[in-house]
Tab-separated table of C-alpha atoms in Angstrom:
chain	number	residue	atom	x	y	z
A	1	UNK	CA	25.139	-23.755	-17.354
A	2	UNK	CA	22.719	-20.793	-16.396
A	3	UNK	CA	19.467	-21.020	-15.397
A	4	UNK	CA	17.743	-21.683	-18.627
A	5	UNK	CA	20.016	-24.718	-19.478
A	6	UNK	CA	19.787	-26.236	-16.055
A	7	UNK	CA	15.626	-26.035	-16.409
A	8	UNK	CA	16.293	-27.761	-19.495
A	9	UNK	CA	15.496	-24.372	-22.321
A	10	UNK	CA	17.768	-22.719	-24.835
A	11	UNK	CA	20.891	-20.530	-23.270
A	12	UNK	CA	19.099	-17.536	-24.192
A	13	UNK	CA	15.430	-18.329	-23.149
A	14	UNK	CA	13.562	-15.236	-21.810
A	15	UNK	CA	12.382	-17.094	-17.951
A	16	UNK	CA	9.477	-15.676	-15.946
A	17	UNK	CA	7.814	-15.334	-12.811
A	18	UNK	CA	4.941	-13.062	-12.207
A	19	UNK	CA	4.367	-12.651	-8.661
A	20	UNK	CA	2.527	-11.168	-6.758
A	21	UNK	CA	3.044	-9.723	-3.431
A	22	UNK	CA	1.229	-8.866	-0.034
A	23	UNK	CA	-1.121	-11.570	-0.168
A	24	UNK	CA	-2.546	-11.754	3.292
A	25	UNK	CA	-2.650	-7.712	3.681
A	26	UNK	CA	-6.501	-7.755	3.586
A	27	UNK	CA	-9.422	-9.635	2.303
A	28	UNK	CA	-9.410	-7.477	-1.268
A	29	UNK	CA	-5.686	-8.283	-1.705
A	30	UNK	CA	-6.398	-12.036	-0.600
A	31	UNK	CA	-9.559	-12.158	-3.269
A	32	UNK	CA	-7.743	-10.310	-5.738
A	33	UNK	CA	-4.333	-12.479	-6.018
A	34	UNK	CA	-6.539	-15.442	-6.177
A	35	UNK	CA	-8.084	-14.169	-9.218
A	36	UNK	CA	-4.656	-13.726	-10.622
A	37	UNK	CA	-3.875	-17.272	-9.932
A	38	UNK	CA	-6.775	-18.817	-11.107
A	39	UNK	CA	-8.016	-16.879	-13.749
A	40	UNK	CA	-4.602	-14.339	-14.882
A	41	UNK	CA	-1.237	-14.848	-15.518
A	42	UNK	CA	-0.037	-14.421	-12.133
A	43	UNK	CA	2.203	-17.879	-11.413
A	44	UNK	CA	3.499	-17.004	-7.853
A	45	UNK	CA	2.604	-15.351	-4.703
A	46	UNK	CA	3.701	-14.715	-1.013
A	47	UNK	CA	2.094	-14.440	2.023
A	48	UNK	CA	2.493	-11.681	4.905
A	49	UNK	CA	2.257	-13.437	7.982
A	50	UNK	CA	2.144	-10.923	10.758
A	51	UNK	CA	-1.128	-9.150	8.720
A	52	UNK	CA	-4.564	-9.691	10.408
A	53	UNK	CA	-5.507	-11.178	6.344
A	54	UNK	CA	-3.233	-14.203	6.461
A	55	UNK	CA	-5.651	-16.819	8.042
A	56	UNK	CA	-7.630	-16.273	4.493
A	57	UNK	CA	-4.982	-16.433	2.315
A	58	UNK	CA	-2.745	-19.419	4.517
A	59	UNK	CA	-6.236	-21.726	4.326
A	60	UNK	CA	-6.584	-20.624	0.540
A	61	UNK	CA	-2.607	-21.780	-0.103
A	62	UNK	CA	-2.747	-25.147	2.087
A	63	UNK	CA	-6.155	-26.193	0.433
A	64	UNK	CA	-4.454	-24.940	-3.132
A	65	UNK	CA	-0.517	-26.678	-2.842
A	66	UNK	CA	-0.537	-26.409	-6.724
A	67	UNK	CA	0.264	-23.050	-6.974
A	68	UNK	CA	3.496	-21.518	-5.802
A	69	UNK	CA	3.281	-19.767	-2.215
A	70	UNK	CA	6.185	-17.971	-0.558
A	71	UNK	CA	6.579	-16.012	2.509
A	72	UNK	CA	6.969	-12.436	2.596
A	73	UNK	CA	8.978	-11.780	5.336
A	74	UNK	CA	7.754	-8.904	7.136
A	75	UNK	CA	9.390	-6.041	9.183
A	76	UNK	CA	8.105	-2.683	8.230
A	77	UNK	CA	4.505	-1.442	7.907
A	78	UNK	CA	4.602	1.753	5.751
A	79	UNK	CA	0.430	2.425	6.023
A	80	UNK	CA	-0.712	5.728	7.588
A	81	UNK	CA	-3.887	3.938	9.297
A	82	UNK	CA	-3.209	-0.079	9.024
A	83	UNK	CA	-0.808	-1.194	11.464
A	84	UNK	CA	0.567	-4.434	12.285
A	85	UNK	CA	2.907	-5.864	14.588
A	86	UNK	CA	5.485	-9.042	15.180
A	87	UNK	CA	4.623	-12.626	15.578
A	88	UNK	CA	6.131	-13.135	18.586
A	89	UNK	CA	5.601	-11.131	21.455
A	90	UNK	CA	6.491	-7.505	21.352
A	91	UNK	CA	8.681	-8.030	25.073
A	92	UNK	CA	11.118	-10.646	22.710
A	93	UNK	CA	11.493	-8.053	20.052
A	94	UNK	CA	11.485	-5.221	20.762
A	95	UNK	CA	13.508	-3.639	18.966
A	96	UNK	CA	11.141	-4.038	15.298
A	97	UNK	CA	8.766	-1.785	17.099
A	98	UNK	CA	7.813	1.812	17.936
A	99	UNK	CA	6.235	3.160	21.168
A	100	UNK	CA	2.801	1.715	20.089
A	101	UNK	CA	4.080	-2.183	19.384
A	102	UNK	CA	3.911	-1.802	15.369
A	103	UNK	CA	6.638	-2.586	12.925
A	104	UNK	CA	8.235	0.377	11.600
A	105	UNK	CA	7.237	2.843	8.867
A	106	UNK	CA	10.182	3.359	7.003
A	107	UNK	CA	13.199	1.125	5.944
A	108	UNK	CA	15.153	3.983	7.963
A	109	UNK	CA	13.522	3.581	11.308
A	110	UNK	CA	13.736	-0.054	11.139
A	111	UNK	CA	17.179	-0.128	10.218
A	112	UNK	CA	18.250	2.379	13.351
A	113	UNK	CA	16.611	0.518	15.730
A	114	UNK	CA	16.239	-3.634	14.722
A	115	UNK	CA	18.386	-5.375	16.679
A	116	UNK	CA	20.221	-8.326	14.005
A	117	UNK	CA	19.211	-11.454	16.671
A	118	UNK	CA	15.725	-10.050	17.094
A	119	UNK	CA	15.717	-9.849	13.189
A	120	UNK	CA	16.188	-13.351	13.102
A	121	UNK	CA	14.078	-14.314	15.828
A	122	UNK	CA	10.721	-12.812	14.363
A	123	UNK	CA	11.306	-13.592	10.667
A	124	UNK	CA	12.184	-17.686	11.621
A	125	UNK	CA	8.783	-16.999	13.518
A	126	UNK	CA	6.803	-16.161	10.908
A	127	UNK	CA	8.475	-19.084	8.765
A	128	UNK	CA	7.079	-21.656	11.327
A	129	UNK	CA	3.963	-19.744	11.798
A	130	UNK	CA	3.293	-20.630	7.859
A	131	UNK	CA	4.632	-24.532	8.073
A	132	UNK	CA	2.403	-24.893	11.061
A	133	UNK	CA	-0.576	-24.146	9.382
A	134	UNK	CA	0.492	-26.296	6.793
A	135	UNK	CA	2.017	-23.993	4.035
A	136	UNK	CA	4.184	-25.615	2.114
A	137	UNK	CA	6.634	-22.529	0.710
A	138	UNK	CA	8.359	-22.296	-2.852
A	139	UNK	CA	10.633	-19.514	-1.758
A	140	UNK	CA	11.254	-16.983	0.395
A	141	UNK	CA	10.869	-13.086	-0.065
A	142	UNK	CA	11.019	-9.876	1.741
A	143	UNK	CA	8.184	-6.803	2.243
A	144	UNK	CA	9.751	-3.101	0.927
A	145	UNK	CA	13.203	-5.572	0.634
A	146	UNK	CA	13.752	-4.769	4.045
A	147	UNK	CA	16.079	-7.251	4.320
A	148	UNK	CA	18.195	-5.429	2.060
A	149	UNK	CA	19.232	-2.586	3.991
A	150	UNK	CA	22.608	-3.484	5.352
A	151	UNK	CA	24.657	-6.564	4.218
A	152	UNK	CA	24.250	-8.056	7.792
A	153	UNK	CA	20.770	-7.971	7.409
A	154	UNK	CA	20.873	-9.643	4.172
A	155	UNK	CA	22.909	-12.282	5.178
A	156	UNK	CA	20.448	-13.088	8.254
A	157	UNK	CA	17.669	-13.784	4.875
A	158	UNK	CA	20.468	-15.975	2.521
A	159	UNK	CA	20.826	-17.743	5.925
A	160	UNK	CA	17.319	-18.238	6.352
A	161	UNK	CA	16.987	-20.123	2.759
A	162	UNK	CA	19.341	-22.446	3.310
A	163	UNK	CA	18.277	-22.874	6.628
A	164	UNK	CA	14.857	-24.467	5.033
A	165	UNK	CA	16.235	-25.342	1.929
A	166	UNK	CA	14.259	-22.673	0.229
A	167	UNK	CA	15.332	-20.409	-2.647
A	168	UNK	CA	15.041	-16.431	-2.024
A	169	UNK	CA	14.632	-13.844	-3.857
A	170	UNK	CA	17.302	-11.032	-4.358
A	171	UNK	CA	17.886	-8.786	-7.300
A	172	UNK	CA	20.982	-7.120	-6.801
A	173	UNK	CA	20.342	-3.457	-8.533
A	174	UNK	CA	17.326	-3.205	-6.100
A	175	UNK	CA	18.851	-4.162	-3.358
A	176	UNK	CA	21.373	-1.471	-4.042
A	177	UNK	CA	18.883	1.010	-4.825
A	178	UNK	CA	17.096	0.617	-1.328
A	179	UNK	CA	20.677	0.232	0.329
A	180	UNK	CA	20.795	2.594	3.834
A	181	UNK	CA	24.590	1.109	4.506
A	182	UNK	CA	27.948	1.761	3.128
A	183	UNK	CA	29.303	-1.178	3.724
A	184	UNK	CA	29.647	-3.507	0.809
A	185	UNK	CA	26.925	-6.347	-0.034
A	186	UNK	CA	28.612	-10.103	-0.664
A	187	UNK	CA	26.529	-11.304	-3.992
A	188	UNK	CA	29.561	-14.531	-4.172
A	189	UNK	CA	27.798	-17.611	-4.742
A	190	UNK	CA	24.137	-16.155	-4.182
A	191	UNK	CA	21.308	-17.723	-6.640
A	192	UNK	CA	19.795	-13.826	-8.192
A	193	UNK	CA	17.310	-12.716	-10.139
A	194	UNK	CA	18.945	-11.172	-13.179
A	195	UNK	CA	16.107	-8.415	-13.915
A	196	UNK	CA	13.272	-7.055	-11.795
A	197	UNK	CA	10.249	-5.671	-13.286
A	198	UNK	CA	7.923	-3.490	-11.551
A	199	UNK	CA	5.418	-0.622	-11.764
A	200	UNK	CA	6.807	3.034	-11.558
A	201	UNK	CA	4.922	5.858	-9.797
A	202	UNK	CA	5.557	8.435	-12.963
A	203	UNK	CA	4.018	6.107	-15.485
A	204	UNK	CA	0.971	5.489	-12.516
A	205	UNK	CA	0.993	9.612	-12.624
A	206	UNK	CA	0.673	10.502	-16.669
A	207	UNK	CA	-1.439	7.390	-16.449
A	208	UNK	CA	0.252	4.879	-18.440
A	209	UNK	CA	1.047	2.170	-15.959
A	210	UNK	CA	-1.130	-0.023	-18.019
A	211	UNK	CA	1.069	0.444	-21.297
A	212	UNK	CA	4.513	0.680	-19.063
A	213	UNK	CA	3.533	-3.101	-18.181
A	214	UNK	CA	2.824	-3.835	-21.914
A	215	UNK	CA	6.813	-2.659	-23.045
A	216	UNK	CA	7.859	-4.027	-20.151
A	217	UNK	CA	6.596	-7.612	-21.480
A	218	UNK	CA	7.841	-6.523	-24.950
A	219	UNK	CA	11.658	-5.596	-23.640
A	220	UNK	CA	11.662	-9.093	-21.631
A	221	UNK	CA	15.736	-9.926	-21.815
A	222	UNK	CA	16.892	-13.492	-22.136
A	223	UNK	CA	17.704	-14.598	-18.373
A	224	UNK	CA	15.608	-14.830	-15.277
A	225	UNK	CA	12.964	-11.739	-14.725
A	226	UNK	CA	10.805	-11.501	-11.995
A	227	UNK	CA	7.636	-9.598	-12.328
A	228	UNK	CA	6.320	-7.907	-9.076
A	229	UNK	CA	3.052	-6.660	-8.665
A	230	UNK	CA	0.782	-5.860	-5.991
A	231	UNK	CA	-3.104	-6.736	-6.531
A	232	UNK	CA	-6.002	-5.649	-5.040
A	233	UNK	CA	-9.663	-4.281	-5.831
A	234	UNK	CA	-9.920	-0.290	-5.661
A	235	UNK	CA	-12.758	-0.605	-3.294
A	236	UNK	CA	-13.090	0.965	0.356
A	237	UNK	CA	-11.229	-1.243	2.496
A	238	UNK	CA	-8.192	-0.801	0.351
A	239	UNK	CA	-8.578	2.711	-0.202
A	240	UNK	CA	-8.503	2.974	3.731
A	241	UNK	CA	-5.687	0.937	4.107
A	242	UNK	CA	-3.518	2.994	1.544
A	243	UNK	CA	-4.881	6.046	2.054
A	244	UNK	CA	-2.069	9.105	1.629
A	245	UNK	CA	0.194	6.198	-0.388
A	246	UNK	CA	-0.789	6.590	-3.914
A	247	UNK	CA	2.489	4.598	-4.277
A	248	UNK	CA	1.322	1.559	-5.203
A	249	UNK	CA	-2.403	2.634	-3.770
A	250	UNK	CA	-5.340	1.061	-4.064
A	251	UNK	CA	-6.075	2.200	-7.466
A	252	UNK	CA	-2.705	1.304	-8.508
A	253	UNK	CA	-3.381	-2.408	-7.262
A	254	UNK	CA	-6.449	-2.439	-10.141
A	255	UNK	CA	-4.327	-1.910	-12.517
A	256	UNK	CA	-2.434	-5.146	-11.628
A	257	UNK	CA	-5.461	-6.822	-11.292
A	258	UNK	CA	-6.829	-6.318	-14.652
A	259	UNK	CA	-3.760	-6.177	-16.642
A	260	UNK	CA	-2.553	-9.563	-15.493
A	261	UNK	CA	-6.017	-11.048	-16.228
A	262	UNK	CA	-6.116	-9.257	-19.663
A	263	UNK	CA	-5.500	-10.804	-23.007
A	264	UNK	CA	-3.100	-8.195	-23.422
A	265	UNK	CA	-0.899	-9.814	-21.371
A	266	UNK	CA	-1.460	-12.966	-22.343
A	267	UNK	CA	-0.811	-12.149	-26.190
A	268	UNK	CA	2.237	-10.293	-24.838
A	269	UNK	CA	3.942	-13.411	-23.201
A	270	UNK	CA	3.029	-15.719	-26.365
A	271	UNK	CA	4.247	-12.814	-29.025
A	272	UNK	CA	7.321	-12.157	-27.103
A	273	UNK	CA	8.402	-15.996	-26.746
A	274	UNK	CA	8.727	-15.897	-22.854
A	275	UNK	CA	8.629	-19.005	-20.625
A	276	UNK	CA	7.354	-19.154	-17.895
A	277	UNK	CA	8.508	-20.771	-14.758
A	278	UNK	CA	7.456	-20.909	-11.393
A	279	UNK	CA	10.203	-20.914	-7.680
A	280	UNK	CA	9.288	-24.889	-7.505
A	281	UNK	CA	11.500	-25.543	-10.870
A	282	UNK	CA	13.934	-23.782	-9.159
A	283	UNK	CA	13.830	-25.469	-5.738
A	284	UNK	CA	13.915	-29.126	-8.166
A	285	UNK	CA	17.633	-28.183	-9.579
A	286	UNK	CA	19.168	-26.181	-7.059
């Protein structure tokens, strides 16, 4: 049985999640994802611990259990002018962080220097920081899929999920794409997500990442799609925060906003016969 049957829907049911990441990144990406939730289509959402944000958006999840929270595991902070750091104290991981005690920039730097048991260390951290506060997580998830670097790396994440019984999410043609190893990845017996969708910085460019997320609704394939998205208000905090980064920029981050609270989108999912579903069905049957 796939996914579909198990859930209880046709073999070939198109299944979706639209989530949205970085939730806890700042106070417009905190307001923002809550007006996906509560007024858009957005069904899922995840929650960046080590960001100076997440006391907003951890209070906004425990006081709101209904909809489904995940934690974005963090280990790389790719912001010119926004830095952040570990959890834990820098002295017990070192390793994650450059000469000034932030996470790395790139996927590249991180990978050269992270140490596998420091890895661990910090990213079980920020797990317990979230059940502590009382965040009770549908899944887990990884910032820039740093986790997907190497296979080792990977397998410290899968490890993590079953460690807390918690689904995570891994598409395996992005986690090739992103890939800095040559060694090859073990997908045997590892719960995926059989198509990612996500915004593209050409489309952003000619200025048709509106309309890319349109077809993108209409080409939904039978299976289980995942929808990332990244929203936020174009307004001055964010534009300092991403400043440089057009790459899923500030302005970028409107565009999520307002599609996913358009009626665009919401004629798109009913015209194109797509379920949705949310990381708690799939916690229920796995």
């Amino acid at each position: 049985m796939n996914l579909a049957q198990k859930l209880g829907y046709p073999e070939n049911t198109k299944l979706l999640i639209i989530h949205a990441d970085d939730a806890g990144l700042s106070h417009s990406e905190n307001q923002a994802t809550i007006q996906t939730l509560q007024n858009g289509f957005v069904n899922s959402y995840s929650i960046m611990v080590p960001c100076p944000w997440f006391y907003e958006m951890a209070t906004f999840a425990k006081n709101n259990p209904n909809y489904d929270c995940g934690i974005h595991l963090t280990l790389t902070c790719e912001w010119e002018n926004y830095k952040f750091g570990p959890v834990l104290p820098i002295s017990e991981v070192s390793s994650l962080t450059d000469h000034n005690g932030y996470f790395y920039k790139t996927r590249k730097d991180f990978k050269e220097h992270a140490k596998p048991f420091e890895i661990k260390k910090e990213l079980t951290a920020q797990i317990e920081k979230a059940l502590e506060f009382g965040i009770q997580p549908t899944h887990l998830d990884s910032h820039m899929c740093s986790v997907g670097v190497t296979p080792e790396i990977l397998e410290i994440y899968k490890e993590l999920g079953r460690t807390y019984n918690l689904p995570v999410f891994i598409n395996k043609e992005f986690v090739q794409s992103i890939s800095l190893s040559d060694e090859k990845y073990n997908f045997k017996n590892t719960f995926l997500a059989d198509n990612l969708l996500i915004g593209y910085f050409s489309d952003f460019e000619k200025g048709e990442l509106r309309s890319s997320y349109a077809k993108a609704l209409d080409n939904v394939q039978p299976g289980f799609n995942v929808f990332l998205l990244h929203p936020a208000f174009d307004d001055r905090e964010m534009q300092g925060i991403t400043i440089n980064h057009p790459n899923f920029g500030s302005a970028w981050r409107q565009i999520d906003l307002d599609f996913f609270t358009s009626e665009e989108c919401q004629s798109k999912l009913k015209e194109n016969n797509i379920q949705m579903i949310t990381w708690r069905d799939i916690q229920r049957i796995r």
